[in-house]
CSV table of C-alpha atoms and ligand atoms in Angstrom, one decimal:
chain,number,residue,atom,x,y,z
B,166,UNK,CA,-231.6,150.3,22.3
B,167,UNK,CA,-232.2,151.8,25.7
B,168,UNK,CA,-229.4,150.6,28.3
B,169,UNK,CA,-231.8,151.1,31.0
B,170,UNK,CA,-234.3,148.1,29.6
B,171,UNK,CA,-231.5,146.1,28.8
B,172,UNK,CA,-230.2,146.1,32.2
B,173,UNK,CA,-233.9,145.7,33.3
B,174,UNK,CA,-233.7,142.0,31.1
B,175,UNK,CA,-230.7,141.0,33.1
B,176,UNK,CA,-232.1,141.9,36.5
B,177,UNK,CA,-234.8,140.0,35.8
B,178,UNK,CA,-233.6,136.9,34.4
B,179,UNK,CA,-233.7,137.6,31.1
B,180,UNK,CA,-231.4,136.5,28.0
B,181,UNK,CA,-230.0,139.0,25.7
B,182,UNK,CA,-229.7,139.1,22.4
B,183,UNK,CA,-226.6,139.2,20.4
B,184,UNK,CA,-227.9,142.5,19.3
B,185,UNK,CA,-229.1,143.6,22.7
B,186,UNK,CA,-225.6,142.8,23.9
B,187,UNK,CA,-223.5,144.5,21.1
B,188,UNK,CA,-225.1,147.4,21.9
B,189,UNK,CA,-224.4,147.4,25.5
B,190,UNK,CA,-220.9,146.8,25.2
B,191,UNK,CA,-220.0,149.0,22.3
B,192,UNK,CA,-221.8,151.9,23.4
B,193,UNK,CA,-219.9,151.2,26.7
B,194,UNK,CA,-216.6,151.3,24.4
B,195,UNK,CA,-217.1,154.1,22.2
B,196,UNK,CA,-218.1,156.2,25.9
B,197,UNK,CA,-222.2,156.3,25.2
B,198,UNK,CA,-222.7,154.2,28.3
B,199,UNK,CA,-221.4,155.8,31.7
B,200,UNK,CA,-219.8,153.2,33.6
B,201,UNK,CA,-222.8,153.3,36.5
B,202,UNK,CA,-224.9,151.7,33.6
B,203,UNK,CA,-222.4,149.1,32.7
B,204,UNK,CA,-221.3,148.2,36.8
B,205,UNK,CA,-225.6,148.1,37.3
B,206,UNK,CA,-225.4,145.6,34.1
B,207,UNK,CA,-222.4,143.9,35.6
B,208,UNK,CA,-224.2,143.3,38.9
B,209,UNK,CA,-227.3,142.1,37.3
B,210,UNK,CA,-225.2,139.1,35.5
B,211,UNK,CA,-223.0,138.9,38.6
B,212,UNK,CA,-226.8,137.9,40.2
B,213,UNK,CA,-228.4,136.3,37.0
B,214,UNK,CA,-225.3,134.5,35.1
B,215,UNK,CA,-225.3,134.6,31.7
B,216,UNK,CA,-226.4,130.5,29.4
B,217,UNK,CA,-223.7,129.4,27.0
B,218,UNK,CA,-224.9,131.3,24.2
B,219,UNK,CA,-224.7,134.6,25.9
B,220,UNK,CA,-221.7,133.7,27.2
B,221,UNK,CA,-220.4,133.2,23.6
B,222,UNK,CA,-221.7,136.0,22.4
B,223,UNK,CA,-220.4,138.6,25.1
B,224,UNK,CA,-217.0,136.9,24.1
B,225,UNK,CA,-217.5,137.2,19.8
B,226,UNK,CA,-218.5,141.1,20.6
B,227,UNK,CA,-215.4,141.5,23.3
B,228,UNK,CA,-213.1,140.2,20.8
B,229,UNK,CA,-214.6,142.6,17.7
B,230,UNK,CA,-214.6,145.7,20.5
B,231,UNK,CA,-211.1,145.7,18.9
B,232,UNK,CA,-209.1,144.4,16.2
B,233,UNK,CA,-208.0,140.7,16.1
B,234,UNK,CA,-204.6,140.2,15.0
B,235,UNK,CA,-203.4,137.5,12.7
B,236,UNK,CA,-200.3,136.1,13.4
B,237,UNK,CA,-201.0,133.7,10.7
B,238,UNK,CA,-197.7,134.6,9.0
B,239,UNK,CA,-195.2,133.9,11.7
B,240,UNK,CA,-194.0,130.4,11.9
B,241,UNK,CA,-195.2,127.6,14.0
B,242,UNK,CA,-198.2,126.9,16.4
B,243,UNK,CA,-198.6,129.8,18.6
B,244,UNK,CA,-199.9,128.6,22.2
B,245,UNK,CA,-200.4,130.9,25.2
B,246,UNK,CA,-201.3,130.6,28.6
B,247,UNK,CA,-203.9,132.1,31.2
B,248,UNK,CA,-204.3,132.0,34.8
B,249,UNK,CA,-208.2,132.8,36.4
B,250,UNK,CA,-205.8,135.3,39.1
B,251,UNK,CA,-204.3,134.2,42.1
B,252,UNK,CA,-201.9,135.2,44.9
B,253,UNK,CA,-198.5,135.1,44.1
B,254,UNK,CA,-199.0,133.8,41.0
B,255,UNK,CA,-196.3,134.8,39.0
B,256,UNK,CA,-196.2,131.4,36.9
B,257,UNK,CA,-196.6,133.4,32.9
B,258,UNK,CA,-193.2,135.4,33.8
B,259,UNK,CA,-191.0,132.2,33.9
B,260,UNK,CA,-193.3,129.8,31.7
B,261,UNK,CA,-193.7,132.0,28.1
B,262,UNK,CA,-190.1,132.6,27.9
B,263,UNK,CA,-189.2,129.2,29.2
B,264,UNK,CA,-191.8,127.8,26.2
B,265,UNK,CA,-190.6,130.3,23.5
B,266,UNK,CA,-187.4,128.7,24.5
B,267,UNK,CA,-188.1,125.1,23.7
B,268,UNK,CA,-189.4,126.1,20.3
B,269,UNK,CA,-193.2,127.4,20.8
B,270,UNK,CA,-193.9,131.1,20.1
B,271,UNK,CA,-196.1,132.6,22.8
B,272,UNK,CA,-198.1,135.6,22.2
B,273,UNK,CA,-199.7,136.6,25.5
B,274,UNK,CA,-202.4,139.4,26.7
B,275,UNK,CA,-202.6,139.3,29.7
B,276,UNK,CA,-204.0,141.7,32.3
B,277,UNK,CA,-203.6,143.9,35.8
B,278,UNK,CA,-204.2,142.7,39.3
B,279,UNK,CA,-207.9,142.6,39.7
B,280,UNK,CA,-209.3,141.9,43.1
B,281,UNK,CA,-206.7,140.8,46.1
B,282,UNK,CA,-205.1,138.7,42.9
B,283,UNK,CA,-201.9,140.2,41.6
B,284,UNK,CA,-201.6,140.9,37.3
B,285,UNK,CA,-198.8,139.5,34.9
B,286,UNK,CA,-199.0,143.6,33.2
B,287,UNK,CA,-198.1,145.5,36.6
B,288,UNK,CA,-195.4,142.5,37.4
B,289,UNK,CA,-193.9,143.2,34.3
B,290,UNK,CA,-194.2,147.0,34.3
B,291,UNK,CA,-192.4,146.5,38.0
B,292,UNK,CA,-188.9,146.4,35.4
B,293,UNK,CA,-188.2,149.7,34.4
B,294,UNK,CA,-189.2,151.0,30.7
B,295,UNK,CA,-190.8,147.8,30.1
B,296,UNK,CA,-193.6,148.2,27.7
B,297,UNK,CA,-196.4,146.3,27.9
B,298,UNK,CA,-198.7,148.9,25.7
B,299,UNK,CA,-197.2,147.7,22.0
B,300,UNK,CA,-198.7,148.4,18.4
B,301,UNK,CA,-199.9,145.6,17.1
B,302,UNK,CA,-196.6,146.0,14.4
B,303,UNK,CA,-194.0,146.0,17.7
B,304,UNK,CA,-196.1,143.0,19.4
B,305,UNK,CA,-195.9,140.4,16.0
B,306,UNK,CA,-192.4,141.9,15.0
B,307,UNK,CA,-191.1,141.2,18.9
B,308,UNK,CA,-193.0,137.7,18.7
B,309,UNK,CA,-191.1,136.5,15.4
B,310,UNK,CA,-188.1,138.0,16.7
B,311,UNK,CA,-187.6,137.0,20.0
B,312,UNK,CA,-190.4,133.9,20.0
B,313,UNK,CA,-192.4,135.7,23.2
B,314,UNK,CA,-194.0,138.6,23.8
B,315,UNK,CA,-196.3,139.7,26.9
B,316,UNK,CA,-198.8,143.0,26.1
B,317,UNK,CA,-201.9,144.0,27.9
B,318,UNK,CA,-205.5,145.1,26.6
B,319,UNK,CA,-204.9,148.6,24.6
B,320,UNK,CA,-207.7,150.8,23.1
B,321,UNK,CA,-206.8,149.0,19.5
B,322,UNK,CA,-206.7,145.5,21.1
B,323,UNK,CA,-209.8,144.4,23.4
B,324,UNK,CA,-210.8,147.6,24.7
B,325,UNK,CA,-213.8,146.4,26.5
B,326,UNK,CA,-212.3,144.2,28.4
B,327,UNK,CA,-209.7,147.0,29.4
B,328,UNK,CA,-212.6,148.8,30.1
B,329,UNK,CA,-214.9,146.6,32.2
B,330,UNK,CA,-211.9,144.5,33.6
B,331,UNK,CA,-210.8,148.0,35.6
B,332,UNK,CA,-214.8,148.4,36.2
B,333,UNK,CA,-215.5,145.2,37.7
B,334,UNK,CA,-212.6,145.4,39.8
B,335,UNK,CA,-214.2,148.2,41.9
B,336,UNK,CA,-217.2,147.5,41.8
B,337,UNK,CA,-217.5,143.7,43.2
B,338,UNK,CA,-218.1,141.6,40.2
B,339,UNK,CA,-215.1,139.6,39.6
B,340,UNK,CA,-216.4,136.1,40.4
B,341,UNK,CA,-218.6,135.3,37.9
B,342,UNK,CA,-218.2,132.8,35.4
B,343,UNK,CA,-219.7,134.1,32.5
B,344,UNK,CA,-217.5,137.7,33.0
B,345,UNK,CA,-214.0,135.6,33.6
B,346,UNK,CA,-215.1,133.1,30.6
B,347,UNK,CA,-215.8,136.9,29.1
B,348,UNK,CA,-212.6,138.5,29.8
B,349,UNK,CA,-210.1,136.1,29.0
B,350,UNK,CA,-210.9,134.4,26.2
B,351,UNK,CA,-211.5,137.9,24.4
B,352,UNK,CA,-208.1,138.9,25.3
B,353,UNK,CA,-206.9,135.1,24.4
B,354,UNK,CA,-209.0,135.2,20.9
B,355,UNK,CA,-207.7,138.9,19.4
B,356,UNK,CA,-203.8,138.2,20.0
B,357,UNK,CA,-203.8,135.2,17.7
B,358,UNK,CA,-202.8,132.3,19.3
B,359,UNK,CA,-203.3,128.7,18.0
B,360,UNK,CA,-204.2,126.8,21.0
B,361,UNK,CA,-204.2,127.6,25.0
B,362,UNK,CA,-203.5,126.0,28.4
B,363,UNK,CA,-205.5,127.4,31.0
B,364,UNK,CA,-204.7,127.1,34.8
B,365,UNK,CA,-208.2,127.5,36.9
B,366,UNK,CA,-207.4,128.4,40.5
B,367,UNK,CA,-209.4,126.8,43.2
B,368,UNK,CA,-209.2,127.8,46.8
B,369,UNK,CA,-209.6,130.7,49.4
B,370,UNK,CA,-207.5,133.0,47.1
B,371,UNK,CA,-209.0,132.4,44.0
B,372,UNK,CA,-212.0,133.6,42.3
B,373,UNK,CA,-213.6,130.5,42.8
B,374,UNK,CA,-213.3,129.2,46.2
B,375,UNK,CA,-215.3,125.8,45.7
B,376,UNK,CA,-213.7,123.1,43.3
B,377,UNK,CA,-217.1,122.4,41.8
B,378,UNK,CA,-217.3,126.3,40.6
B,379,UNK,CA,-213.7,126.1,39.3
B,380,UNK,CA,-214.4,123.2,37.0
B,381,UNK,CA,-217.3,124.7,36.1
B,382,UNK,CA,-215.1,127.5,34.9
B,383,UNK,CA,-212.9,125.3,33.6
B,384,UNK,CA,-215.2,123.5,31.6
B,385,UNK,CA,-217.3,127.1,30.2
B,386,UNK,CA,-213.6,128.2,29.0
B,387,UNK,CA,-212.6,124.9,26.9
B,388,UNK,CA,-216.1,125.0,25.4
B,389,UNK,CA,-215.7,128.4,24.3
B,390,UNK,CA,-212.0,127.4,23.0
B,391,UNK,CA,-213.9,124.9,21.2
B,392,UNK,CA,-216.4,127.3,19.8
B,393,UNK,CA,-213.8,129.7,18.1
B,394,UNK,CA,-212.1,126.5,16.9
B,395,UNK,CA,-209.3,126.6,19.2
B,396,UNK,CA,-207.7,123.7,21.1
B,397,UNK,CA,-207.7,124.5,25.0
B,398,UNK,CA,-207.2,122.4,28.3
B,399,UNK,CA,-207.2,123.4,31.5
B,400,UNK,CA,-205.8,122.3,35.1
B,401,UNK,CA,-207.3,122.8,38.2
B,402,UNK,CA,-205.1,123.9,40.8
B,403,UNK,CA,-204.3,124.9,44.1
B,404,UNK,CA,-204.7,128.5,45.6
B,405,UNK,CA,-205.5,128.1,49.2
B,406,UNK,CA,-202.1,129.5,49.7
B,407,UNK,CA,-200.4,132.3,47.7
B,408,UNK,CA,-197.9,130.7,45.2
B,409,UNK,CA,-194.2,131.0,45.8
B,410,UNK,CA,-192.5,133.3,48.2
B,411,UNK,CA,-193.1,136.3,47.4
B,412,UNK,CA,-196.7,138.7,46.5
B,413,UNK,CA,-196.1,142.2,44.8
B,414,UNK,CA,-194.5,143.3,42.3
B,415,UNK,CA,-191.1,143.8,41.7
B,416,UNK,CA,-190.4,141.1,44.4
B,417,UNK,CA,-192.3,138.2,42.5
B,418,UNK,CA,-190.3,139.3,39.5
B,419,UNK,CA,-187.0,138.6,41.5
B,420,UNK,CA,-188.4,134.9,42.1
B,421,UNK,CA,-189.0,134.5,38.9
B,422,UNK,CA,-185.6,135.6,38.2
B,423,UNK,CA,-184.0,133.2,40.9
B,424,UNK,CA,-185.9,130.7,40.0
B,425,UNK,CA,-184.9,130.7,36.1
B,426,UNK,CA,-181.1,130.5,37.4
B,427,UNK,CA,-182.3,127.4,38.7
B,428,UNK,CA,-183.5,127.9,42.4
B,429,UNK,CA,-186.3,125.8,43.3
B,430,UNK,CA,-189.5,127.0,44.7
B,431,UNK,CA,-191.0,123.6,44.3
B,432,UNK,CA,-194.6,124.6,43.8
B,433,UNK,CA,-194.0,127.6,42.1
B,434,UNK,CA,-192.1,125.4,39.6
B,435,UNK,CA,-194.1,122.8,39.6
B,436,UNK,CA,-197.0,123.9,38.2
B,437,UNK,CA,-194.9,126.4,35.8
B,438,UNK,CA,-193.3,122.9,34.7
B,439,UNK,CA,-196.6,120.9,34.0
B,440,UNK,CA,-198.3,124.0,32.2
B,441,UNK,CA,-195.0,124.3,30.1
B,442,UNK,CA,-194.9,120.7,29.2
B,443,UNK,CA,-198.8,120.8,28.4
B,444,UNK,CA,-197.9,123.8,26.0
B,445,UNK,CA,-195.1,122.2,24.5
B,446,UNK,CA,-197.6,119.3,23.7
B,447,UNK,CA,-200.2,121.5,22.0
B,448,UNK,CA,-197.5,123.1,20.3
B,449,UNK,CA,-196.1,119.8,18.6
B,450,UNK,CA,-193.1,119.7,20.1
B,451,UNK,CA,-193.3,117.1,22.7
B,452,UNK,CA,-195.7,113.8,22.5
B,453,UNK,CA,-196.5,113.9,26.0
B,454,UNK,CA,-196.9,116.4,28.9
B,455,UNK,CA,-194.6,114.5,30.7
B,456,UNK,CA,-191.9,114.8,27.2
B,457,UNK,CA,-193.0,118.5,27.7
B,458,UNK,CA,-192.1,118.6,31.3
B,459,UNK,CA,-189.0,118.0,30.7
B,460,UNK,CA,-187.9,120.0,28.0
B,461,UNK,CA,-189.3,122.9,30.3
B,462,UNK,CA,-187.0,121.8,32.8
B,463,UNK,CA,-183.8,121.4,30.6
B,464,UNK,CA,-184.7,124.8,29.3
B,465,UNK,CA,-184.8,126.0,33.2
B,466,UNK,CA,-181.4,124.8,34.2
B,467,UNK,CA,-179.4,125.0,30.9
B,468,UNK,CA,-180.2,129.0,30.9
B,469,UNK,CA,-182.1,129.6,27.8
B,470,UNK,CA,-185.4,130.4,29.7
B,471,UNK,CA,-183.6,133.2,31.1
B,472,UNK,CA,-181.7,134.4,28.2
B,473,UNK,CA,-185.1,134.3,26.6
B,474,UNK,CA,-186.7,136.5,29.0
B,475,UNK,CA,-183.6,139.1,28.8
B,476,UNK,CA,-184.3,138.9,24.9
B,477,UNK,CA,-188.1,139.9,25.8
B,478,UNK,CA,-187.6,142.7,28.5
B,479,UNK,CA,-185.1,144.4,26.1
B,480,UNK,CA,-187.2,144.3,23.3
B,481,UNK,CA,-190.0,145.7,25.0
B,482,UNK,CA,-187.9,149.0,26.6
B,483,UNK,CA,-187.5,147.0,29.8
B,484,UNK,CA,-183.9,148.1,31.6
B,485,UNK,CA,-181.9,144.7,31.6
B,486,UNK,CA,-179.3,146.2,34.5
B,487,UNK,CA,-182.2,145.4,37.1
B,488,UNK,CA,-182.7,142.0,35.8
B,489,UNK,CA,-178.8,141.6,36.1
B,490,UNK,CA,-178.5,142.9,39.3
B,491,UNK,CA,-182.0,143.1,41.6
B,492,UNK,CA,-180.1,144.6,44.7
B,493,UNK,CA,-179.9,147.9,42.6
B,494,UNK,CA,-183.5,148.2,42.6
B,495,UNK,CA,-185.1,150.9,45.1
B,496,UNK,CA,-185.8,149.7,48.3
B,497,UNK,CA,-189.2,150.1,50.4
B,498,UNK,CA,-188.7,152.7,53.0
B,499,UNK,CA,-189.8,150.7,55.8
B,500,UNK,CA,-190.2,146.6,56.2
B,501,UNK,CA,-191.2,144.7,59.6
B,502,UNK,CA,-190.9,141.1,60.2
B,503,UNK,CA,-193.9,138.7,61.7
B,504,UNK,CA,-192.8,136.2,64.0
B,505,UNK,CA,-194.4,133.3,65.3
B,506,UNK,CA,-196.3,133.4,68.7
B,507,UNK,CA,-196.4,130.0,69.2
B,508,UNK,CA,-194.0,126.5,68.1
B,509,UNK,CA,-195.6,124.2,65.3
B,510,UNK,CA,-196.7,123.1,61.6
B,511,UNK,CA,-197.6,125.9,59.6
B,512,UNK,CA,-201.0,124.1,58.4
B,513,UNK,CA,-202.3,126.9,56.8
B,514,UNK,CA,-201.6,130.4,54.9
B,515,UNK,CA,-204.7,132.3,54.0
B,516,UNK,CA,-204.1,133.7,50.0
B,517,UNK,CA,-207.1,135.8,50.6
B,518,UNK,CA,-206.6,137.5,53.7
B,519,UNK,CA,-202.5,137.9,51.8
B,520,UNK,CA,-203.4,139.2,49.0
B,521,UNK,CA,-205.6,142.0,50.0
B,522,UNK,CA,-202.6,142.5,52.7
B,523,UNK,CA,-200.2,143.2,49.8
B,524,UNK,CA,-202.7,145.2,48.0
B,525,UNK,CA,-203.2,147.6,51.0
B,526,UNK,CA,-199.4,147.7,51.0
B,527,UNK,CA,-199.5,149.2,47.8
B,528,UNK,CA,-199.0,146.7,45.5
B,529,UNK,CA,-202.5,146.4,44.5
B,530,UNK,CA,-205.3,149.0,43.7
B,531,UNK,CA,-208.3,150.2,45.5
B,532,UNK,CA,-209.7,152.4,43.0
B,533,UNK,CA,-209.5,152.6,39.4
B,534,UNK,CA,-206.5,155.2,39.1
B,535,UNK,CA,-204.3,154.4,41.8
B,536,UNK,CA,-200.9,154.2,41.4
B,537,UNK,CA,-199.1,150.9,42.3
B,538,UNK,CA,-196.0,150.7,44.1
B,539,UNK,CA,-194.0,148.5,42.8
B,540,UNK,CA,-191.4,147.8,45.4
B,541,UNK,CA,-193.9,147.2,47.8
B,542,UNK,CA,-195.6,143.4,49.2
B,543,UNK,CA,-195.0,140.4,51.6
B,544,UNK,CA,-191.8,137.9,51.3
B,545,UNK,CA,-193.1,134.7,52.8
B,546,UNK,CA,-190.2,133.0,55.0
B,547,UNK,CA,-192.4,130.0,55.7
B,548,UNK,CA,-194.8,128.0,53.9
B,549,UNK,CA,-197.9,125.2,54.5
B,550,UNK,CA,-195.8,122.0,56.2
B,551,UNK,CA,-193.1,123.8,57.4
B,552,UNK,CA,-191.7,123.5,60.9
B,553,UNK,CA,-191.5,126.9,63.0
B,554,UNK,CA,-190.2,127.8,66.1
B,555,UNK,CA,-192.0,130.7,68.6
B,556,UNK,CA,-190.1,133.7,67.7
B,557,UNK,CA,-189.0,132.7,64.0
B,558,UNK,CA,-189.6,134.8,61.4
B,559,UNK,CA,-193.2,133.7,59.1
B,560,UNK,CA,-192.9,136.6,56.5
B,561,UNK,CA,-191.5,140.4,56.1
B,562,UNK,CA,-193.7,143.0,54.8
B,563,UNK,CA,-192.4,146.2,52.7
B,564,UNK,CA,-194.2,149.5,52.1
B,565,UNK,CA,-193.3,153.0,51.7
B,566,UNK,CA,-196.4,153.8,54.1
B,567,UNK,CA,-195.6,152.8,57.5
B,568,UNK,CA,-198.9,153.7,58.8
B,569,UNK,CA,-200.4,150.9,56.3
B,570,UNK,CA,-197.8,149.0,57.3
B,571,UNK,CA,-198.3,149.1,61.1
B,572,UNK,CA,-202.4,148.1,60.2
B,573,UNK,CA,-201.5,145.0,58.3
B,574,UNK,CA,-199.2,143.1,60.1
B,575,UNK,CA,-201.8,141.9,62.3
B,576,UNK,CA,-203.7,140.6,59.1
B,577,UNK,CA,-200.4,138.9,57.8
B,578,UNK,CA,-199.8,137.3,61.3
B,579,UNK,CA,-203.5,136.3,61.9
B,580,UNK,CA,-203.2,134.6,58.0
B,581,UNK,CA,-200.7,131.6,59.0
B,582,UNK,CA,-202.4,129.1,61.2
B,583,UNK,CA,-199.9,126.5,63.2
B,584,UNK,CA,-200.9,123.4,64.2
B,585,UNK,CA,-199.1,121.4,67.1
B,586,UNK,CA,-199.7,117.9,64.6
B,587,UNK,CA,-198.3,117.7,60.8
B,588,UNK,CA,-201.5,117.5,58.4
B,589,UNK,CA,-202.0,115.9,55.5
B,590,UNK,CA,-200.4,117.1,52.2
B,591,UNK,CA,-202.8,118.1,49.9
B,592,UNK,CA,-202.2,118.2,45.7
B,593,UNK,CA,-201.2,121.2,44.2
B,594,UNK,CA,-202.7,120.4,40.8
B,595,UNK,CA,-205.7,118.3,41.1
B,596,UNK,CA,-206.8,117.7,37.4
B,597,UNK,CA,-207.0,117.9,33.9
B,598,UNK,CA,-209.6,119.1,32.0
B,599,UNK,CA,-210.2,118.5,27.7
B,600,UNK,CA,-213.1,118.1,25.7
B,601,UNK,CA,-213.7,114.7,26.5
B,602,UNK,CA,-214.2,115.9,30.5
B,603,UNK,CA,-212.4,115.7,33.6
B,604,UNK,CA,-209.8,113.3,34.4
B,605,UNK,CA,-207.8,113.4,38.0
B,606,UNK,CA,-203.9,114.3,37.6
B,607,UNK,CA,-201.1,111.9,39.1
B,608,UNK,CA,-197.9,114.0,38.5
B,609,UNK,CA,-195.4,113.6,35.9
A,110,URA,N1,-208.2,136.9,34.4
A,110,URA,C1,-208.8,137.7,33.5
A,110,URA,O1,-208.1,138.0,32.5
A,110,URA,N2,-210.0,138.1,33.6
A,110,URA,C2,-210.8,137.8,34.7
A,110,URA,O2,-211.9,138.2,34.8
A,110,URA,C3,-210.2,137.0,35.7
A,110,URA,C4,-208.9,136.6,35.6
């Protein structure tokens, strides 16, 4: 089939085939496709959207671009978890091993940082040696030995969504719901797992900024879960600001690691917590989320989510000395701190305008190839409803470029708005999605 008329279709409204799609994405695979036919294809859904049963079908072909594994043979039901990118959001490092710890095994694919959003793969690569490009032998031998294991897409395993995930990301055609639904249930259907919690970001830095477009999302995913006979729900949460303390790298993989010896970054945790109990649930050990919760919790302050993940970055090459000891870790070569110009509530922190700050700092791409730095991002010192003072320090910025660094701090300072009155609170999770709908979430 001629690419050219296919894209044509799109542009035009059209819906494509099965057939017409297969052949668009696995000629894009197997390198018969340049990539400016598949980012004008891209586009043209971008514009056009795609119905369910497109949507269904780009996912059935994603999956087949590569081989499914079968994980069939390892004890116990196998539940994973995926995040539609935010800032900060460094949830999957603490909540697989914290899971595989109460008794669930986790299999996880996840992927880079796409956008201004940060990826779970160049988190984890941030540890030295750590391997997140596994044969499918390593990745189910690591999962029944250790109970976790976090890969990304390889040339075996989902290569057209390695493929147009790194396409899309420079070429503006990220939020769209049929290429998210796309992207990560292919990765979520060829790794094997049993049943999957998905947390839908809603807000200025996720991909969808309006709540009605994130449960949209939400509810296009869970479908699809329910089409390849796989149980999913999903929560809507909060992304106006970035999650945590800390975006980039190797510094959100210290919060993770201070928060697993029991620190608490209360929305960071919370939402790690209520994802963990809802996999625990799906997994069959715990009745409720809230039994779930728990568990998560005990498995948080007793140590064995740690230990878990020190099991998991050995096994996969990672060097445990820097998980034992951060401070030995290279440093950035320059950092500057943003202060406050004026006395308030911090009422506001802008994820987006924060995220593509990091990137530019280096912890995030700008073209295909580029290297990351790992060492490099934004340490927030304040967060939305805290008190600061004119002169107080809102967040410190670390890069190895100091011209970079000089350009963003007014983009960083310009991100926190302070107001002189407290404002309302709003929910960090604001519901839970099944297959019977929508239903508002109270807390645990
Ligand atoms: N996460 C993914 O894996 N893919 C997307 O397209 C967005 C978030």
């Amino acid at each position: 089939m001629n690419p050219l008329e296919l894209i044509r279709k799109k542009r035009n409204r059209g819906t494509l085939s099965y057939e017409e799609l297969n052949s668009l994405i696995t000629g894009y695979v197997d390198g018969r496709i340049p990539d400016y036919q598949m980012a004008a294809f891209l586009m043209a859904v971008y514009f056009q959207k795609m119905d369910f049963e497109e949507t269904a079908h780009l996912v059935d072909i994603m999956v087949h671009s590569g081989k499914v594994i079968d994980l069939s043979l390892i004890p116990g039901i196998k539940v994973d978890k995926h995040s539609t990118g935010g800032v900060g959001d460094k949830v999957s490092l603490i909540l697989a091993p914290m899971v595989a710890a109460c008794g669930v095994p986790v299999p996880m694919i996840s992927g880079r940082g796409l956008g201004h959003t940060g990826g779970t793969l160049d988190k984890l690569e941030s540890i030295p040696g750590f391997r997140t490009n596994l044969s499918i032998e390593e990745y189910k031998s690591v999962l029944r030995d250790v109970g976790v294991v976090m890969i990304g897409q390889t040339d075996d395993l989902v290569p057209a969504d390695k493929k147009m995930y790194a396409l899309r990301d420079v070429t503006a055609t990220v939020e769209c719901i049929p290429l998210i639904a796309g992207s990560i249930m292919s990765k979520k259907l060829a790794e094997g797992m049993d049943a999957l919690v998905l947390d839908v970001k809603t807000g200025r830095g996720a991909f969808m900024h309006s709540e009605a477009d994130a449960i949209e999302l939400a509810k296009t995913l869970i479908a699809l879960g329910e089409r390849f006979g796989k149980k999913t729900i999903g929560f809507i949460t909060d992304m106006n600001q970035p999650l945590g303390c800390t975006v980039g790298n190797w510094l959100e993989v210290v919060e993770c690691i201070e928060c697993m010896q029991g620190k608490d970054v209360p929305d960071l945790m919370e939402v790690t917590y209520v994802l963990g109990g809802a996999m625990l649930m799906l997994g069959g050990k715990a009745k409720t989320i809230d039994e779930g919760t728990n568990r998560c919790r005990e498995a948080v302050h007793n140590g064995k989510a740690l230990q878990k993940f020190k099991e998991m970055v050995k096994r996969q090459g990672g060097q445990l000395s820097y998980i034992e000891k951060p401070a030995s870790y290279p440093q950035s070569k320059h950092c500057v701190e943003i202060t406050s110009t004026s006395s308030g509530d911090i009422d506001n922190i802008d994820a987006l305008e924060i995220g593509f700050a990091s990137a530019l700092l280096g912890a995030g791409r700008m073209k295909v190839n580029d290297a990351i730095d790992p060492k490099a991002g934004i340490l927030l010192k304040k967060k939305v409803g805290d008190t600061v003072q004119i002169g107080e320090t809102l967040a410190v910025l670390y890069s190895d470029n100091e011209n970079v660094l000089n350009n963003v701090k007014h983009r960083v300072a310009m991100a926190f708005s302070i107001a002189t009155e407290p404002s309302a609170e709003s929910p960090l999770i604001h519901a839970i999605i099944d297959e019977l709908g929508i239903h508002p979430w109270h807390g645990t």
